[in-house]
Amino acid sequence: MSERLVVIGGDATGMAAASQARRLKGPDELEIIAFERGRHTSYSACGIPYWVGGDVAGPEDLVARTPEEHRARDIDLRTGTEVTELDVEGRRVRARELESGGEYWTSYDKLVIATGAAPLRPDLPGIDAPGVHGVQTLDDGERLLATLTRARGKRAVVVGAGYIGVEMAEALIRRGYDVTVVNHAPQPMTTLDADMGALVDEAMRGMGITMVNGTAVTALGTGPDGHVNAVRTDEAEYPADVVVLGLGVRPQTDLARAAGLPLGPSGGLLTDLAMRVRGHEEIYAGGDCVEVLDLLAGRTRHIALGTHANKHGQVIGSNIGGGYATFPGVVGTAVSKVCELEIGRTGLRERDAAAAGYQCVSVTIESTSRAGYYPDAAPMTVKMIAERVTGRLLGTQIVGREGAGKRVDIAAVALTAGMTVEQMTALDLGYAPPFSPVWDPVLVAARKAVKAVRAAG
Amino acid sequence: MSERLVVIGGDATGMAAASQARRLKGPDELEIIAFERGRHTSYSACGIPYWVGGDVAGPEDLVARTPEEHRARDIDLRTGTEVTELDVEGRRVRARELESGGEYWTSYDKLVIATGAAPLRPDLPGIDAPGVHGVQTLDDGERLLATLTRARGKRAVVVGAGYIGVEMAEALIRRGYDVTVVNHAPQPMTTLDADMGALVDEAMRGMGITMVNGTAVTALGTGPDGHVNAVRTDEAEYPADVVVLGLGVRPQTDLARAAGLPLGPSGGLLTDLAMRVRGHEEIYAGGDCVEVLDLLAGRTRHIALGTHANKHGQVIGSNIGGGYATFPGVVGTAVSKVCELEIGRTGLRERDAAAAGYQCVSVTIESTSRAGYYPDAAPMTVKMIAERVTGRLLGTQIVGREGAGKRVDIAAVALTAGMTVEQMTALDLGYAPPFSPVWDPVLVAARKAVKAVRAAG
């Protein structure tokens, strides 16, 4: 008796789940049908800024596995087909072929919901004008590049200064644009504490980017041809030949919501550790459409990140394939790059820690990426947050140049292990002059944090 | 009543201990006398290869704190003065002023032994000829540079292919020398398993270095002027205008041995966790003259590394100053660089694991430093060793280009925390295309190790 697995969404989570399930179970045991609205599968949306910036030649480089490759692995992949309804009771989904408009129901024994996230698109005058672009899908990337190629002028405005905003600012700088970033928050990168975000702000200004912080966009102006030509705020107007929206994303869970599946405070699906939707043993969900457990804050949150999406797919596929795997949660690690600036963060910010009920101390130190005497030793600022009394590490943020970003992994592993900053001071980290000062910057921060914990009592 | 602290050895451990003790106790509470045989204090011997290679301008750049700076901090530092005898019973040391030959006894309440390590210098014909150089001290570095500056010719032979050997090979290449490395072991970097050492060998040959492995040096030839002119093995003779010895070091513990202090199997002093010499509450020891606890092998070993030496000094100074600190041991992390090649290792090699009584599985994977589509994504080989049955991580070795070396820190923290490879697969590591593929190479290795552990049963 063959079972049928239906997958909704053909990107990282959906196709990783399908592929892993197929690896464990052949077509005679498990039929796999995957529905994907777009034309592409298994691509790296995170790579779009580098494609736009010219570092990656074409969209095909961002595709890990094409529809044809999936089909060759006995996955019945139906692109250009949107799932419009989920009947949980009847264990079936309704699909619509976008081109023909034809609709049909397909039943399932197991279901994977991997519908991803949708970019936030504020309801502003002019938001739908030509020249205003999101960068969530490969198709978005193609449309943006078409606008850039038409080259009306070289003034770009990026709205938002989170990961996508800063990465797109870099991409546009690399393409020779004058870049203005209009940012609602007082600093870029609100995933950092304000003091660390201020370092990013300073560095971006140093790259020639015009930073307009603490300012909301009120409208997008358009020219006589209807194309965008300005970004307006309450105080000013910024001329724009192209506008990129980098306002973050929200879980795309309208289908799940309509079906009555459980959603968390951010609107993401809630799952158990095996990535099954809570209360529904036969429905799995993962990737940008779910909330993940924040192991430090003890609550779920929405974090759209390709690395989690791929892990989710792996876990889901293993479990559907008869194996066993869990996704225990995250500590909130993220790295980003704006030109030469590297930004790493993991764990809780000060305000997260307070909101979660922790009392904490925080310290900030300056160090270098290599021994001070070694060529190209680059300055690096490390902020470390630890729990009062226990000294348990709660978070780490690093802003610097080469060697700063991935250093945050040291803290990510320490957070996962529940280490105290005192334990961290004894960590046996790699040392040689081209790689680190004799005290790694993370150790310097841990030492200072130990003193702060003791002083706070 | 003031106590007196006597420190033997004015390099990393000794002066870090003195400085930290001074920070905690003023001169009225604690008198500090430090004896140093040479002229320099607190310098980075690890930086010598980069000074020789021309990356660091001069020896002064390698000095973290000069004798004058220490003296300004109320440390009675006596350079050019060697301690020749230690009277444990009488709590005193005999010092000899090298210039005047004058000798005197000095009593102590607390003693720090920080006598470092001495380079291995095999008893071979010609070993003392001009042009044959060790690279352990700043004075060694100065003598080597003097030979290089006299520039008799551009043929260099490096004897030994451990860290110092490979770093000196790079330094000499950078100075335009034809470099031959003659190495007793079958591969360079015996701190790696043979399969990973073979990758280093291949890369060094690719840099134009002549590698002669599995070959012992039998003699050093000299010319009519007495200067070295060749390195001889049983099979061949390699012309040499300069010879650099990179054969590793041994703990410099003749003084301690004569005083009857406890030494381990490598000849290093044995201490407790507070870095007190075992059985002697008033005598501390640290740095390259002690053995450290290998937390994975459950035994002590000698590892000469500046980062440990500095930590030891910090711990010793804190304890002498009335604070509290311990050095719990090491997991054996080390990183190294030969031209563009980066080498990281932590934990046990396969043979260490077997010798310690572990049964293990090991896996090797190929990945890249960045997303495969991102420019300059460099190949990286990761080997991971895990305990059978439990799946506990036992060791990780990484050989690659930029981004390979310090990645080993992820595994170093995981080893310290006692993580299993299964736990590691869920690690929340930093991901963005310029920093990592969506599965970090360490995660890819952990996933493969999980499969191997399960298959081994």
mmCIF file of N, CA and C in Angstrom, chain A residues 157-170 179-192 196-198 200-202 204-205 209-215 217 244-248 336-338 341 343 349 351:
data_model
loop_
_atom_site.group_PDB
_atom_site.id
_atom_site.type_symbol
_atom_site.label_atom_id
_atom_site.label_comp_id
_atom_site.label_asym_id
_atom_site.label_seq_id
_atom_site.Cartn_x
_atom_site.Cartn_y
_atom_site.Cartn_z
ATOM 1 N N VAL A 157 16.599 54.354 -3.851
ATOM 2 C CA VAL A 157 16.202 54.455 -2.450
ATOM 3 C C VAL A 157 15.813 53.065 -1.972
ATOM 4 N N VAL A 158 16.425 52.662 -0.852
ATOM 5 C CA VAL A 158 16.069 51.401 -0.222
ATOM 6 C C VAL A 158 15.210 51.739 0.982
ATOM 7 N N VAL A 159 14.049 51.118 1.072
ATOM 8 C CA VAL A 159 13.163 51.369 2.206
ATOM 9 C C VAL A 159 13.322 50.213 3.188
ATOM 10 N N GLY A 160 13.845 50.546 4.381
ATOM 11 C CA GLY A 160 14.095 49.503 5.376
ATOM 12 C C GLY A 160 15.575 49.214 5.478
ATOM 13 N N ALA A 161 16.035 48.907 6.704
ATOM 14 C CA ALA A 161 17.469 48.690 6.913
ATOM 15 C C ALA A 161 17.722 47.455 7.762
ATOM 16 N N GLY A 162 16.911 46.425 7.497
ATOM 17 C CA GLY A 162 17.226 45.111 8.059
ATOM 18 C C GLY A 162 18.210 44.407 7.130
ATOM 19 N N TYR A 163 18.308 43.062 7.257
ATOM 20 C CA TYR A 163 19.266 42.330 6.433
ATOM 21 C C TYR A 163 19.100 42.633 4.963
ATOM 22 N N ILE A 164 17.854 42.530 4.467
ATOM 23 C CA ILE A 164 17.645 42.707 3.033
ATOM 24 C C ILE A 164 17.958 44.135 2.634
ATOM 25 N N GLY A 165 17.556 45.087 3.458
ATOM 26 C CA GLY A 165 17.826 46.481 3.152
ATOM 27 C C GLY A 165 19.319 46.764 3.036
ATOM 28 N N VAL A 166 20.106 46.311 4.008
ATOM 29 C CA VAL A 166 21.538 46.632 3.955
ATOM 30 C C VAL A 166 22.224 45.867 2.834
ATOM 31 N N GLU A 167 21.790 44.620 2.600
ATOM 32 C CA GLU A 167 22.407 43.868 1.502
ATOM 33 C C GLU A 167 22.067 44.492 0.155
ATOM 34 N N MET A 168 20.841 44.974 0.014
ATOM 35 C CA MET A 168 20.471 45.627 -1.249
ATOM 36 C C MET A 168 21.177 46.967 -1.392
ATOM 37 N N ALA A 169 21.404 47.665 -0.289
ATOM 38 C CA ALA A 169 22.174 48.916 -0.359
ATOM 39 C C ALA A 169 23.560 48.622 -0.926
ATOM 40 N N GLU A 170 24.196 47.546 -0.438
ATOM 41 C CA GLU A 170 25.503 47.164 -0.977
ATOM 42 C C GLU A 170 25.399 46.848 -2.470
ATOM 43 N N VAL A 179 22.922 55.743 -3.273
ATOM 44 C CA VAL A 179 21.946 54.991 -2.493
ATOM 45 C C VAL A 179 21.526 55.762 -1.248
ATOM 46 N N THR A 180 20.221 55.898 -1.072
ATOM 47 C CA THR A 180 19.650 56.449 0.152
ATOM 48 C C THR A 180 18.852 55.337 0.829
ATOM 49 N N VAL A 181 19.064 55.182 2.136
ATOM 50 C CA VAL A 181 18.279 54.192 2.879
ATOM 51 C C VAL A 181 17.337 54.948 3.803
ATOM 52 N N VAL A 182 16.042 54.744 3.638
ATOM 53 C CA VAL A 182 15.047 55.367 4.511
ATOM 54 C C VAL A 182 14.525 54.287 5.448
ATOM 55 N N ASN A 183 14.682 54.540 6.733
ATOM 56 C CA ASN A 183 14.540 53.491 7.734
ATOM 57 C C ASN A 183 13.660 54.001 8.870
ATOM 58 N N HIS A 184 12.601 53.304 9.130
ATOM 59 C CA HIS A 184 11.678 53.682 10.189
ATOM 60 C C HIS A 184 12.342 53.692 11.576
ATOM 61 N N ALA A 185 13.227 52.734 11.799
ATOM 62 C CA ALA A 185 13.857 52.591 13.119
ATOM 63 C C ALA A 185 14.978 53.614 13.301
ATOM 64 N N PRO A 186 15.376 53.868 14.552
ATOM 65 C CA PRO A 186 16.416 54.885 14.774
ATOM 66 C C PRO A 186 17.804 54.461 14.293
ATOM 67 N N GLN A 187 18.025 53.142 14.145
ATOM 68 C CA GLN A 187 19.304 52.655 13.603
ATOM 69 C C GLN A 187 19.015 51.565 12.580
ATOM 70 N N PRO A 188 19.985 51.312 11.695
ATOM 71 C CA PRO A 188 19.831 50.130 10.851
ATOM 72 C C PRO A 188 20.022 48.868 11.702
ATOM 73 N N MET A 189 19.581 47.737 11.206
ATOM 74 C CA MET A 189 19.791 46.438 11.856
ATOM 75 C C MET A 189 19.231 46.423 13.270
ATOM 76 N N THR A 190 17.921 46.484 13.359
ATOM 77 C CA THR A 190 17.320 46.449 14.703
ATOM 78 C C THR A 190 17.439 45.072 15.347
ATOM 79 N N THR A 191 17.984 44.110 14.625
ATOM 80 C CA THR A 191 18.291 42.830 15.271
ATOM 81 C C THR A 191 19.491 42.983 16.209
ATOM 82 N N LEU A 192 20.143 44.147 16.151
ATOM 83 C CA LEU A 192 21.222 44.474 17.098
ATOM 84 C C LEU A 192 20.678 45.459 18.131
ATOM 85 N N MET A 196 25.118 48.943 18.965
ATOM 86 C CA MET A 196 25.808 48.217 17.893
ATOM 87 C C MET A 196 25.240 48.621 16.530
ATOM 88 N N GLY A 197 23.952 48.865 16.477
ATOM 89 C CA GLY A 197 23.343 49.345 15.236
ATOM 90 C C GLY A 197 23.945 50.678 14.822
ATOM 91 N N ALA A 198 24.313 51.505 15.815
ATOM 92 C CA ALA A 198 24.926 52.803 15.513
ATOM 93 C C ALA A 198 26.260 52.608 14.789
ATOM 94 N N VAL A 200 26.901 50.212 12.691
ATOM 95 C CA VAL A 200 26.549 49.871 11.316
ATOM 96 C C VAL A 200 26.162 51.147 10.561
ATOM 97 N N ASP A 201 25.394 51.984 11.231
ATOM 98 C CA ASP A 201 24.984 53.257 10.631
ATOM 99 C C ASP A 201 26.204 54.069 10.211
ATOM 100 N N GLU A 202 27.145 54.180 11.133
ATOM 101 C CA GLU A 202 28.357 54.956 10.883
ATOM 102 C C GLU A 202 29.131 54.383 9.691
ATOM 103 N N MET A 204 27.960 52.539 7.251
ATOM 104 C CA MET A 204 27.231 52.707 5.986
ATOM 105 C C MET A 204 27.373 54.127 5.467
ATOM 106 N N ARG A 205 27.345 55.090 6.365
ATOM 107 C CA ARG A 205 27.582 56.484 5.939
ATOM 108 C C ARG A 205 28.978 56.611 5.356
ATOM 109 N N ILE A 209 26.682 55.889 1.664
ATOM 110 C CA ILE A 209 25.232 55.680 1.650
ATOM 111 C C ILE A 209 24.583 56.790 2.480
ATOM 112 N N THR A 210 23.512 57.390 1.966
ATOM 113 C CA THR A 210 22.769 58.384 2.732
ATOM 114 C C THR A 210 21.788 57.657 3.639
ATOM 115 N N MET A 211 21.959 57.821 4.930
ATOM 116 C CA MET A 211 21.109 57.113 5.889
ATOM 117 C C MET A 211 20.073 58.088 6.441
ATOM 118 N N VAL A 212 18.803 57.744 6.287
ATOM 119 C CA VAL A 212 17.712 58.544 6.852
ATOM 120 C C VAL A 212 16.986 57.643 7.840
ATOM 121 N N ASN A 213 17.360 57.745 9.110
ATOM 122 C CA ASN A 213 16.789 56.865 10.126
ATOM 123 C C ASN A 213 15.623 57.530 10.846
ATOM 124 N N GLY A 214 14.848 56.715 11.544
ATOM 125 C CA GLY A 214 13.757 57.227 12.358
ATOM 126 C C GLY A 214 12.697 57.936 11.545
ATOM 127 N N THR A 215 12.549 57.508 10.312
ATOM 128 C CA THR A 215 11.683 58.220 9.382
ATOM 129 C C THR A 215 10.807 57.221 8.613
ATOM 130 N N VAL A 217 8.244 56.240 5.525
ATOM 131 C CA VAL A 217 7.856 56.634 4.171
ATOM 132 C C VAL A 217 6.356 56.883 4.169
ATOM 133 N N VAL A 244 13.729 49.977 -3.742
ATOM 134 C CA VAL A 244 13.738 48.581 -3.307
ATOM 135 C C VAL A 244 13.130 48.506 -1.913
ATOM 136 N N LEU A 245 12.181 47.616 -1.753
ATOM 137 C CA LEU A 245 11.536 47.441 -0.448
ATOM 138 C C LEU A 245 12.262 46.350 0.334
ATOM 139 N N GLY A 246 12.765 46.740 1.477
ATOM 140 C CA GLY A 246 13.441 45.754 2.333
ATOM 141 C C GLY A 246 12.854 45.856 3.724
ATOM 142 N N LEU A 247 11.570 45.642 3.799
ATOM 143 C CA LEU A 247 10.845 45.892 5.060
ATOM 144 C C LEU A 247 10.606 44.616 5.845
ATOM 145 N N GLY A 248 11.249 43.553 5.423
ATOM 146 C CA GLY A 248 11.032 42.301 6.131
ATOM 147 C C GLY A 248 9.883 41.518 5.537
ATOM 148 N N SER A 336 25.647 39.052 8.512
ATOM 149 C CA SER A 336 25.331 39.872 7.356
ATOM 150 C C SER A 336 26.551 40.688 6.983
ATOM 151 N N LYS A 337 26.513 41.230 5.784
ATOM 152 C CA LYS A 337 27.678 41.929 5.246
ATOM 153 C C LYS A 337 27.181 43.126 4.448
ATOM 154 N N VAL A 338 27.780 44.274 4.683
ATOM 155 C CA VAL A 338 27.554 45.453 3.843
ATOM 156 C C VAL A 338 28.918 45.916 3.393
ATOM 157 N N LEU A 341 31.924 45.664 5.729
ATOM 158 C CA LEU A 341 31.464 45.524 7.118
ATOM 159 C C LEU A 341 30.803 44.169 7.330
ATOM 160 N N ILE A 343 28.643 41.785 10.140
ATOM 161 C CA ILE A 343 27.779 41.929 11.307
ATOM 162 C C ILE A 343 27.327 40.538 11.731
ATOM 163 N N ARG A 349 19.005 40.247 22.440
ATOM 164 C CA ARG A 349 19.425 41.629 22.655
ATOM 165 C C ARG A 349 19.074 42.003 24.096
ATOM 166 N N ARG A 351 16.966 44.164 25.128
ATOM 167 C CA ARG A 351 15.523 44.289 25.347
ATOM 168 C C ARG A 351 14.814 42.938 25.272
#
